[in-house]
Amino acid sequence: MKTQIMNLGECRVKSPLLKIFPLKESFFVTDKLRIKYNCYVDHELHDNRHNIQSFEAAGPREKIFFNPENTCAAIVTCGGLSPGLNNVIRSIVMESHYRYGVKKILGVRYGYSGLNPDNNYGFMELTPQAVREIHLDGGTILGSSRGGTEDMEPLVENMKKTGINILYAIGGDGTMRGARKIAEIIKKRGYEIAVVGVPKTIDNDISYIQRTFGFESAVSRAVDAIYSAHVEAEGAPNGVGFVKLMGRHSGFIAANTALAMNDVNFLLVPELPFDLYGNNGFLYHLEQRLKRRHHAVICVAEGAGQELMAGESRVEHDASGNVILEDIGHYLKDKIIEYFAEKKMNINLKYIDPSYMIRSTPANSNDSIFCAMLGQFAVHAGMAGKTDLIIGIWNNVYTHVPIELVISERKQIDPNSRFWYNVLAATGQPVDMKNT
Ligand code: F6P
């Protein structure tokens, strides 16, 4: 596991924070401070090598790389929307402006495509006045988009020409793959431009980062859908409340929503393939549940059960390079209706797809606090000339993680984890729904 963070060069400038914040010892951190990857210490274990792995601590450095007076920062938001984007933008602007004295902050329009000079989108001037109230709204004032990462050389040249010293890239794995390409080109050219990522995605699927912003707010909106599904299910004979939630390759939104509500009886996620038919198939278990309790709530993550629909072509990708998924919601709904019709068993199925509603919402209080912190830590890292990294959180401590590491794998639910055990306990569903 490579956790080494790149620096643009030696930090020679005294941090302006030294004047603002006198609590030196507890406030400033050095590059030597590390956060352990594994927080357990097992005294029985003779080989404790895994304990040595660690991340660099995020936080303000006493000496920084960029002189704030001549620094120009830029912020870009990419990929699908997520609650908290505006909060992070605001935090970066406020921290840069008031704490470090950086007066030039540019907003890039519509993701990486806004850095491409051919698109002529221009930049947005981001001042404290311009961002004063944006954290109250969902979405991003900059606009976002997928893609724009095929040829990034012109984007880097445009950054150089505009005089940008630090690029804050807010996004998920696709954004980070783009940020890494930019950082590599910058390195090759020898430019002094820092690239700092901030982890956004409602899917919470970024590896080596405990939590991404937007996830918690999305879950808190998704619980409304489960609540409604449960009310509908209980309100009719053999009522089936069926909710489809986002979650392309990782079922964290669906799983956390189920844990929060305790009303879901069947949770279907991409990480655990299931059979539809047979004595251990999903439909059989649903039938037993209805016979026993006369109502059921099902929650499916959009990436679940893709293997059931195989045969239909799945070669299409979106602009971020993600495979365009088959619609498991409508597929399963039809299969459930068909199955019970054949059994001549009357059911009342209500299908709810809150879809984009869960991610266009403003950040909830906890996410708002998290976003403000992420924004501040991003600025500390950027001003210190750290590059090709993303701000993380691990064991509740803020960290610096190389982008290369986070894009090396995807975070998914581990079916052998305590987390999944808790989900099974909350839903009461069979441990697996496969016939073999
Ligand atoms: O990546 C986050 C996410 O919310 C996924 O769960 C979902 O598949 C995707 O975005 C949908 O986004 P869009 O429709 O904008 O491509």
Short mmCIF file of C-alpha atoms and ligand atoms in Angstrom, two decimals:
data_model
loop_
_atom_site.label_atom_id
_atom_site.label_comp_id
_atom_site.label_asym_id
_atom_site.label_seq_id
_atom_site.Cartn_x
_atom_site.Cartn_y
_atom_site.Cartn_z
CA MET A 1 0.00 0.00 0.00
CA LYS A 2 1.70 3.19 -1.20
CA THR A 3 0.77 6.09 1.06
CA GLN A 4 3.59 8.50 0.26
CA ILE A 5 2.30 12.00 -0.51
CA MET A 6 3.92 14.11 -3.22
CA ASN A 7 5.11 17.62 -2.49
CA LEU A 8 5.76 20.29 -5.09
CA GLY A 9 8.85 21.41 -3.21
CA GLU A 10 10.23 22.67 0.05
CA CYS A 11 7.89 24.78 2.18
CA ARG A 12 9.62 28.09 2.86
CA VAL A 13 6.74 30.50 3.50
CA LYS A 14 5.58 31.09 7.08
CA SER A 15 1.93 30.16 7.37
CA PRO A 16 -0.35 33.18 7.96
CA LEU A 17 -2.23 30.94 10.38
CA LEU A 18 0.63 31.36 12.85
CA LYS A 19 -0.66 34.88 13.47
CA ILE A 20 -4.28 33.84 13.73
CA PHE A 21 -3.97 30.71 15.77
CA PRO A 22 -1.44 30.74 18.56
CA LEU A 23 -2.12 27.22 19.89
CA LYS A 24 0.89 25.95 18.02
CA GLU A 25 1.40 22.50 19.48
CA SER A 26 -2.11 21.21 19.13
CA PHE A 27 -2.97 23.02 15.91
CA PHE A 28 -0.14 22.59 13.43
CA VAL A 29 0.91 19.19 12.20
CA THR A 30 4.08 17.94 10.59
CA ASP A 31 4.51 15.49 7.74
CA LYS A 32 5.79 12.99 10.30
CA LEU A 33 2.41 12.65 11.98
CA ARG A 34 0.69 9.48 10.72
CA ILE A 35 -2.68 7.83 11.23
CA LYS A 36 -2.54 4.06 11.58
CA TYR A 37 -4.39 2.06 8.97
CA ASN A 38 -5.31 -0.64 11.44
CA CYS A 39 -6.40 0.74 14.79
CA TYR A 40 -6.47 -2.67 16.47
CA VAL A 41 -3.50 -3.94 18.42
CA ASP A 42 -3.52 -7.68 18.85
CA HIS A 43 -1.02 -8.67 21.53
CA GLU A 44 -1.35 -12.31 20.60
CA LEU A 45 -0.19 -11.57 17.11
CA HIS A 46 3.56 -11.77 16.72
CA ASP A 47 3.56 -10.38 13.23
CA ASN A 48 2.23 -6.87 13.71
CA ARG A 49 3.48 -5.56 10.39
CA HIS A 50 0.00 -4.51 9.31
CA ASN A 51 0.06 -1.98 12.14
CA ILE A 52 2.87 -0.09 10.47
CA GLN A 53 0.77 0.95 7.51
CA SER A 54 -0.43 4.51 7.95
CA PHE A 55 -1.63 7.69 6.28
CA GLU A 56 -0.12 11.15 6.47
CA ALA A 57 -2.13 13.41 8.78
CA ALA A 58 -4.05 16.27 7.21
CA GLY A 59 -3.88 19.70 8.82
CA PRO A 60 -2.16 23.07 8.69
CA ARG A 61 1.62 23.19 8.31
CA GLU A 62 3.70 25.95 9.94
CA LYS A 63 5.57 26.46 6.71
CA ILE A 64 3.73 26.47 3.41
CA PHE A 65 4.77 26.25 -0.24
CA PHE A 66 2.69 28.98 -1.87
CA ASN A 67 2.91 32.64 -1.02
CA PRO A 68 -0.78 33.52 -0.50
CA GLU A 69 -0.40 36.96 -2.06
CA ASN A 70 0.46 35.51 -5.46
CA THR A 71 -1.65 32.39 -5.28
CA CYS A 72 -4.55 31.62 -7.54
CA ALA A 73 -6.79 28.69 -6.65
CA ALA A 74 -9.44 27.02 -8.78
CA ILE A 75 -12.31 24.74 -7.81
CA VAL A 76 -13.95 22.18 -10.06
CA THR A 77 -16.95 19.94 -9.29
CA CYS A 78 -17.34 16.83 -11.44
CA GLY A 79 -19.58 13.81 -11.89
CA GLY A 80 -23.08 13.30 -10.51
CA LEU A 81 -24.45 15.73 -7.97
CA SER A 82 -24.11 15.11 -4.28
CA PRO A 83 -25.38 16.95 -1.21
CA GLY A 84 -22.67 19.22 0.20
CA LEU A 85 -20.95 20.35 -3.01
CA ASN A 86 -21.75 23.98 -2.30
CA ASN A 87 -20.65 23.58 1.32
CA VAL A 88 -17.20 22.39 0.21
CA ILE A 89 -16.89 25.21 -2.34
CA ARG A 90 -17.82 27.74 0.35
CA SER A 91 -15.39 26.27 2.85
CA ILE A 92 -12.48 26.34 0.39
CA VAL A 93 -13.21 29.95 -0.53
CA MET A 94 -13.60 31.14 3.06
CA GLU A 95 -10.51 29.32 4.34
CA SER A 96 -8.37 30.47 1.40
CA HIS A 97 -9.56 34.06 1.59
CA TYR A 98 -9.85 34.82 5.29
CA ARG A 99 -7.31 32.47 6.83
CA TYR A 100 -4.58 32.34 4.20
CA GLY A 101 -5.21 35.63 2.41
CA VAL A 102 -5.61 34.10 -1.06
CA LYS A 103 -7.65 36.63 -3.00
CA LYS A 104 -7.96 34.99 -6.39
CA ILE A 105 -10.22 31.94 -6.46
CA LEU A 106 -11.78 30.78 -9.70
CA GLY A 107 -14.74 28.50 -10.16
CA VAL A 108 -14.52 26.10 -13.11
CA ARG A 109 -17.85 25.65 -14.91
CA TYR A 110 -19.34 22.21 -15.60
CA GLY A 111 -16.60 19.88 -14.47
CA TYR A 112 -13.35 19.28 -16.32
CA SER A 113 -14.91 20.44 -19.57
CA GLY A 114 -14.81 23.96 -18.11
CA LEU A 115 -11.01 23.81 -18.07
CA ASN A 116 -10.93 23.08 -21.77
CA PRO A 117 -10.34 26.41 -23.53
CA ASP A 118 -12.27 25.18 -26.60
CA ASN A 119 -15.49 25.24 -24.58
CA ASN A 120 -15.11 28.90 -23.72
CA TYR A 121 -17.13 28.63 -20.51
CA GLY A 122 -15.00 31.19 -18.71
CA PHE A 123 -14.37 31.11 -14.95
CA MET A 124 -16.54 32.27 -12.08
CA GLU A 125 -14.94 34.68 -9.58
CA LEU A 126 -15.42 33.10 -6.18
CA THR A 127 -15.40 35.69 -3.41
CA PRO A 128 -16.73 35.34 0.15
CA GLN A 129 -19.69 37.47 -0.92
CA ALA A 130 -20.42 35.17 -3.89
CA VAL A 131 -20.47 32.03 -1.75
CA ARG A 132 -22.02 33.48 1.42
CA GLU A 133 -25.26 31.50 1.33
CA ILE A 134 -24.61 28.75 -1.18
CA HIS A 135 -24.29 26.04 1.50
CA LEU A 136 -28.03 26.25 2.04
CA ASP A 137 -28.71 24.86 -1.43
CA GLY A 138 -28.28 21.46 -3.03
CA GLY A 139 -26.38 21.05 -6.30
CA THR A 140 -23.30 23.05 -7.22
CA ILE A 141 -23.16 26.71 -8.21
CA LEU A 142 -20.39 25.77 -10.64
CA GLY A 143 -22.34 23.11 -12.48
CA SER A 144 -20.92 19.67 -13.01
CA SER A 145 -20.45 17.16 -15.80
CA ARG A 146 -19.03 13.75 -16.49
CA GLY A 147 -16.07 13.12 -18.77
CA GLY A 148 -13.80 15.70 -20.37
CA THR A 149 -10.84 13.56 -19.32
CA GLU A 150 -9.77 12.02 -22.63
CA ASP A 151 -7.06 14.52 -23.53
CA MET A 152 -6.12 16.60 -20.53
CA GLU A 153 -3.03 18.32 -21.94
CA PRO A 154 -4.96 21.40 -23.17
CA LEU A 155 -6.63 21.65 -19.76
CA VAL A 156 -3.28 21.73 -17.99
CA GLU A 157 -1.93 24.30 -20.44
CA ASN A 158 -5.01 26.41 -19.84
CA MET A 159 -4.45 26.21 -16.09
CA LYS A 160 -0.86 27.29 -16.54
CA LYS A 161 -1.88 30.17 -18.83
CA THR A 162 -4.57 31.33 -16.38
CA GLY A 163 -2.02 31.29 -13.56
CA ILE A 164 -3.76 28.65 -11.47
CA ASN A 165 -1.52 27.31 -8.67
CA ILE A 166 -3.90 24.97 -6.89
CA LEU A 167 -6.75 22.93 -8.35
CA TYR A 168 -9.32 21.59 -5.92
CA ALA A 169 -11.10 18.70 -7.65
CA ILE A 170 -14.32 17.71 -5.90
CA GLY A 171 -15.71 14.37 -7.01
CA GLY A 172 -15.77 10.59 -6.93
CA ASP A 173 -13.60 7.93 -8.55
CA GLY A 174 -14.04 9.24 -12.12
CA THR A 175 -13.04 12.73 -10.98
CA MET A 176 -10.02 11.33 -9.16
CA ARG A 177 -8.90 9.41 -12.25
CA GLY A 178 -9.04 12.74 -14.10
CA ALA A 179 -7.22 14.56 -11.27
CA ARG A 180 -4.47 11.98 -11.39
CA LYS A 181 -4.02 12.44 -15.14
CA ILE A 182 -3.77 16.21 -14.59
CA ALA A 183 -1.24 15.76 -11.77
CA GLU A 184 0.88 13.47 -13.97
CA ILE A 185 0.95 15.94 -16.85
CA ILE A 186 1.84 18.74 -14.42
CA LYS A 187 4.70 16.65 -13.04
CA LYS A 188 6.02 15.85 -16.50
CA ARG A 189 5.98 19.52 -17.45
CA GLY A 190 7.55 20.57 -14.14
CA TYR A 191 4.78 23.06 -13.36
CA GLU A 192 4.23 24.18 -9.80
CA ILE A 193 0.51 23.40 -9.63
CA ALA A 194 -1.01 21.38 -6.80
CA VAL A 195 -3.95 19.04 -7.35
CA VAL A 196 -6.03 18.31 -4.26
CA GLY A 197 -9.08 16.03 -4.32
CA VAL A 198 -12.12 16.18 -2.05
CA PRO A 199 -14.12 12.90 -1.78
CA LYS A 200 -17.68 13.29 -2.99
CA THR A 201 -20.19 10.56 -3.77
CA ILE A 202 -23.48 9.48 -2.33
CA ASP A 203 -22.36 5.88 -3.02
CA ASN A 204 -19.58 6.08 -0.38
CA ASP A 205 -17.51 3.77 -2.56
CA ILE A 206 -14.07 5.39 -2.35
CA SER A 207 -11.47 3.05 -0.91
CA TYR A 208 -9.24 3.99 2.02
CA ILE A 209 -11.69 6.72 2.97
CA GLN A 210 -14.13 5.97 5.74
CA ARG A 211 -16.86 8.24 4.47
CA THR A 212 -17.47 10.52 1.50
CA PHE A 213 -19.53 13.67 1.78
CA GLY A 214 -23.12 13.53 0.57
CA PHE A 215 -23.60 9.92 1.59
CA GLU A 216 -25.20 10.63 4.93
CA SER A 217 -27.57 13.26 3.53
CA ALA A 218 -28.59 10.89 0.73
CA VAL A 219 -29.35 8.17 3.27
CA SER A 220 -31.41 10.57 5.34
CA ARG A 221 -33.55 11.31 2.27
CA ALA A 222 -33.76 7.64 1.29
CA VAL A 223 -35.29 6.71 4.65
CA ASP A 224 -38.40 8.68 3.64
CA ALA A 225 -38.89 6.31 0.73
CA ILE A 226 -38.60 3.26 2.99
CA TYR A 227 -41.02 4.82 5.44
CA SER A 228 -43.58 5.31 2.65
CA ALA A 229 -43.00 1.81 1.29
CA HIS A 230 -43.61 0.35 4.73
CA VAL A 231 -46.80 2.35 5.27
CA GLU A 232 -48.08 1.29 1.85
CA ALA A 233 -47.12 -2.35 2.46
CA GLU A 234 -48.95 -2.49 5.76
CA GLY A 235 -51.97 -0.72 4.31
CA ALA A 236 -53.03 -3.50 1.93
CA PRO A 237 -53.40 -7.28 2.02
CA ASN A 238 -50.12 -8.82 0.92
CA GLY A 239 -48.73 -5.33 0.44
CA VAL A 240 -45.26 -5.16 -1.05
CA GLY A 241 -43.39 -1.87 -0.75
CA PHE A 242 -40.53 -1.89 -3.23
CA VAL A 243 -37.87 0.82 -3.24
CA LYS A 244 -35.01 1.22 -5.70
CA LEU A 245 -32.08 3.34 -4.54
CA MET A 246 -28.89 4.51 -6.22
CA GLY A 247 -25.68 2.55 -5.76
CA ARG A 248 -23.96 1.45 -8.89
CA HIS A 249 -21.38 -1.03 -7.61
CA SER A 250 -21.68 -0.61 -3.86
CA GLY A 251 -24.85 -0.99 -1.84
CA PHE A 252 -23.97 1.30 1.05
CA ILE A 253 -26.87 3.73 0.56
CA ALA A 254 -29.40 0.90 0.52
CA ALA A 255 -27.73 -0.95 3.41
CA ASN A 256 -27.47 2.11 5.64
CA THR A 257 -31.03 3.08 4.88
CA ALA A 258 -32.16 -0.40 5.85
CA LEU A 259 -30.14 -0.18 9.06
CA ALA A 260 -31.62 3.21 9.87
CA MET A 261 -35.22 2.12 9.35
CA ASN A 262 -35.38 -1.55 10.35
CA ASP A 263 -38.44 -1.99 8.13
CA VAL A 264 -36.72 -3.54 5.14
CA ASN A 265 -37.20 -7.31 4.85
CA PHE A 266 -35.13 -7.91 1.72
CA LEU A 267 -32.09 -5.85 0.86
CA LEU A 268 -30.52 -6.57 -2.52
CA VAL A 269 -27.10 -5.10 -3.24
CA PRO A 270 -24.57 -5.42 -6.08
CA GLU A 271 -22.07 -7.21 -3.84
CA LEU A 272 -24.32 -10.23 -3.21
CA PRO A 273 -25.68 -12.01 -6.27
CA PHE A 274 -29.00 -13.78 -5.71
CA ASP A 275 -31.24 -16.24 -7.53
CA LEU A 276 -34.79 -15.35 -8.40
CA TYR A 277 -36.26 -18.86 -8.46
CA GLY A 278 -35.77 -22.13 -6.60
CA ASN A 279 -36.10 -23.05 -2.94
CA ASN A 280 -33.49 -20.58 -1.87
CA GLY A 281 -34.38 -17.93 -4.42
CA PHE A 282 -35.56 -14.44 -3.58
CA LEU A 283 -39.13 -14.99 -4.84
CA TYR A 284 -39.59 -18.11 -2.74
CA HIS A 285 -38.47 -16.26 0.39
CA LEU A 286 -40.73 -13.32 -0.46
CA GLU A 287 -43.66 -15.70 -0.80
CA GLN A 288 -42.92 -17.26 2.61
CA ARG A 289 -42.65 -13.82 4.19
CA LEU A 290 -46.01 -12.75 2.72
CA LYS A 291 -47.67 -15.96 3.91
CA ARG A 292 -46.30 -15.34 7.38
CA ARG A 293 -46.66 -11.57 7.79
CA HIS A 294 -48.89 -10.45 4.88
CA HIS A 295 -46.67 -7.54 3.98
CA ALA A 296 -43.04 -7.02 2.95
CA VAL A 297 -40.60 -4.21 2.18
CA ILE A 298 -37.89 -4.72 -0.45
CA CYS A 299 -35.02 -2.34 -1.07
CA VAL A 300 -32.80 -2.82 -4.10
CA ALA A 301 -29.63 -0.94 -5.01
CA GLU A 302 -29.50 -0.09 -8.70
CA GLY A 303 -26.42 -2.26 -9.34
CA ALA A 304 -27.91 -5.39 -7.76
CA GLY A 305 -28.88 -8.47 -9.78
CA GLN A 306 -27.23 -7.32 -13.01
CA GLU A 307 -26.22 -10.94 -13.68
CA LEU A 308 -29.93 -11.88 -13.85
CA MET A 309 -30.37 -9.62 -16.83
CA ALA A 310 -27.26 -10.86 -18.64
CA GLY A 311 -27.73 -11.55 -22.28
CA GLU A 312 -28.90 -8.04 -22.91
CA SER A 313 -25.94 -6.02 -24.17
CA ARG A 314 -24.01 -4.19 -21.49
CA VAL A 315 -21.31 -2.52 -23.46
CA GLU A 316 -22.48 1.04 -23.17
CA HIS A 317 -20.58 3.42 -20.91
CA ASP A 318 -21.38 6.89 -19.66
CA ALA A 319 -18.94 9.79 -20.07
CA SER A 320 -17.24 8.87 -16.78
CA GLY A 321 -16.51 5.40 -18.11
CA ASN A 322 -19.17 3.70 -15.97
CA VAL A 323 -21.06 0.79 -17.48
CA ILE A 324 -24.68 1.80 -18.06
CA LEU A 325 -26.69 -0.59 -15.94
CA GLU A 326 -29.84 -2.52 -16.72
CA ASP A 327 -32.86 -1.40 -14.73
CA ILE A 328 -33.16 -3.90 -11.89
CA GLY A 329 -36.13 -2.03 -10.42
CA HIS A 330 -38.55 -2.54 -13.28
CA TYR A 331 -37.14 -5.99 -14.03
CA LEU A 332 -37.75 -7.26 -10.49
CA LYS A 333 -41.12 -5.57 -10.21
CA ASP A 334 -42.29 -7.40 -13.34
CA LYS A 335 -40.86 -10.72 -12.13
CA ILE A 336 -42.59 -10.39 -8.73
CA ILE A 337 -45.94 -9.61 -10.33
CA GLU A 338 -45.55 -12.48 -12.80
CA TYR A 339 -44.53 -14.96 -10.09
CA PHE A 340 -47.49 -14.26 -7.80
CA ALA A 341 -49.93 -14.15 -10.73
CA GLU A 342 -48.82 -17.65 -11.64
CA LYS A 343 -49.30 -18.74 -8.03
CA LYS A 344 -52.73 -17.07 -8.07
CA MET A 345 -51.77 -15.17 -4.96
CA ASN A 346 -52.99 -11.58 -4.84
CA ILE A 347 -50.39 -9.01 -3.91
CA ASN A 348 -50.40 -5.20 -3.84
CA LEU A 349 -47.07 -3.94 -5.05
CA LYS A 350 -46.13 -0.27 -4.75
CA TYR A 351 -42.92 0.73 -6.50
CA ILE A 352 -40.98 3.81 -5.36
CA ASP A 353 -37.87 5.16 -7.08
CA PRO A 354 -36.74 8.38 -5.34
CA SER A 355 -33.86 8.48 -7.82
CA TYR A 356 -32.26 11.94 -8.07
CA MET A 357 -34.24 13.27 -5.12
CA ILE A 358 -31.81 11.74 -2.66
CA ARG A 359 -28.79 13.49 -4.13
CA SER A 360 -30.18 16.90 -5.09
CA THR A 361 -31.04 17.64 -1.49
CA PRO A 362 -28.99 20.15 0.57
CA ALA A 363 -26.48 18.60 2.99
CA ASN A 364 -27.84 17.64 6.41
CA SER A 365 -26.19 19.07 9.53
CA ASN A 366 -23.62 16.34 9.95
CA ASP A 367 -22.61 16.41 6.30
CA SER A 368 -22.43 20.22 6.44
CA ILE A 369 -19.91 20.02 9.27
CA PHE A 370 -17.98 17.32 7.43
CA CYS A 371 -17.89 19.37 4.21
CA ALA A 372 -16.64 22.44 6.05
CA MET A 373 -13.80 20.38 7.55
CA LEU A 374 -12.91 18.72 4.24
CA GLY A 375 -12.74 22.13 2.56
CA GLN A 376 -10.42 23.50 5.25
CA PHE A 377 -8.14 20.47 5.16
CA ALA A 378 -8.00 20.68 1.37
CA VAL A 379 -6.78 24.27 1.61
CA HIS A 380 -4.13 23.37 4.21
CA ALA A 381 -2.86 20.66 1.87
CA GLY A 382 -2.97 22.85 -1.23
CA MET A 383 -1.16 25.77 0.40
CA ALA A 384 1.53 23.37 1.65
CA GLY A 385 2.14 22.35 -1.97
CA LYS A 386 0.89 18.81 -1.51
CA THR A 387 -0.32 17.29 -4.72
CA ASP A 388 -1.87 14.24 -6.38
CA LEU A 389 -3.75 13.51 -3.16
CA ILE A 390 -7.24 13.41 -1.78
CA ILE A 391 -8.39 14.47 1.69
CA GLY A 392 -9.61 11.44 3.58
CA ILE A 393 -10.94 10.49 6.94
CA TRP A 394 -9.81 7.31 8.68
CA ASN A 395 -10.70 6.24 12.19
CA ASN A 396 -12.29 9.69 12.47
CA VAL A 397 -9.01 11.52 11.81
CA TYR A 398 -8.46 13.56 8.63
CA THR A 399 -5.80 12.17 6.32
CA HIS A 400 -3.90 12.66 3.08
CA VAL A 401 -4.29 9.74 0.70
CA PRO A 402 -2.51 9.45 -2.68
CA ILE A 403 -5.04 9.54 -5.50
CA GLU A 404 -3.30 6.54 -7.04
CA LEU A 405 -4.26 4.47 -4.00
CA VAL A 406 -7.93 5.44 -3.89
CA ILE A 407 -8.48 4.72 -7.56
CA SER A 408 -6.72 1.36 -7.33
CA GLU A 409 -9.85 -0.38 -6.00
CA ARG A 410 -13.49 0.26 -5.15
CA LYS A 411 -14.94 0.13 -1.67
CA GLN A 412 -17.75 -2.42 -1.45
CA ILE A 413 -19.75 -4.17 1.23
CA ASP A 414 -17.85 -7.17 2.56
CA PRO A 415 -20.35 -10.02 3.00
CA ASN A 416 -18.13 -11.38 5.78
CA SER A 417 -18.09 -8.15 7.74
CA ARG A 418 -19.81 -7.19 10.97
CA PHE A 419 -21.53 -4.47 8.96
CA TRP A 420 -23.26 -7.01 6.73
CA TYR A 421 -24.07 -9.15 9.76
CA ASN A 422 -25.88 -6.11 11.20
CA VAL A 423 -27.79 -5.67 7.96
CA LEU A 424 -28.89 -9.31 8.05
CA ALA A 425 -29.97 -8.86 11.66
CA ALA A 426 -31.99 -5.75 10.73
CA THR A 427 -33.74 -7.31 7.72
CA GLY A 428 -34.06 -10.89 8.90
CA GLN A 429 -33.43 -12.07 5.35
CA PRO A 430 -31.61 -15.35 4.61
CA VAL A 431 -27.82 -15.17 4.75
CA ASP A 432 -27.78 -15.88 1.05
CA MET A 433 -30.39 -16.37 -1.64
CA LYS A 434 -28.48 -18.63 -4.00
CA ASN A 435 -29.50 -22.21 -4.71
CA THR A 436 -25.97 -23.57 -4.88
O1 F6P B 1 -22.05 7.94 -8.75
C1 F6P B 1 -23.09 8.33 -7.94
C2 F6P B 1 -24.42 7.99 -8.54
O2 F6P B 1 -25.35 8.54 -7.69
C3 F6P B 1 -24.68 6.50 -8.77
O3 F6P B 1 -25.20 5.83 -7.68
C4 F6P B 1 -25.63 6.54 -9.91
O4 F6P B 1 -25.57 5.37 -10.67
C5 F6P B 1 -25.15 7.68 -10.71
O5 F6P B 1 -24.60 8.59 -9.81
C6 F6P B 1 -26.21 8.26 -11.58
O6 F6P B 1 -25.79 9.50 -12.04
P1 F6P B 1 -26.09 10.12 -13.48
O7 F6P B 1 -27.48 9.74 -13.84
O8 F6P B 1 -25.91 11.58 -13.28
O9 F6P B 1 -25.07 9.55 -14.39
#
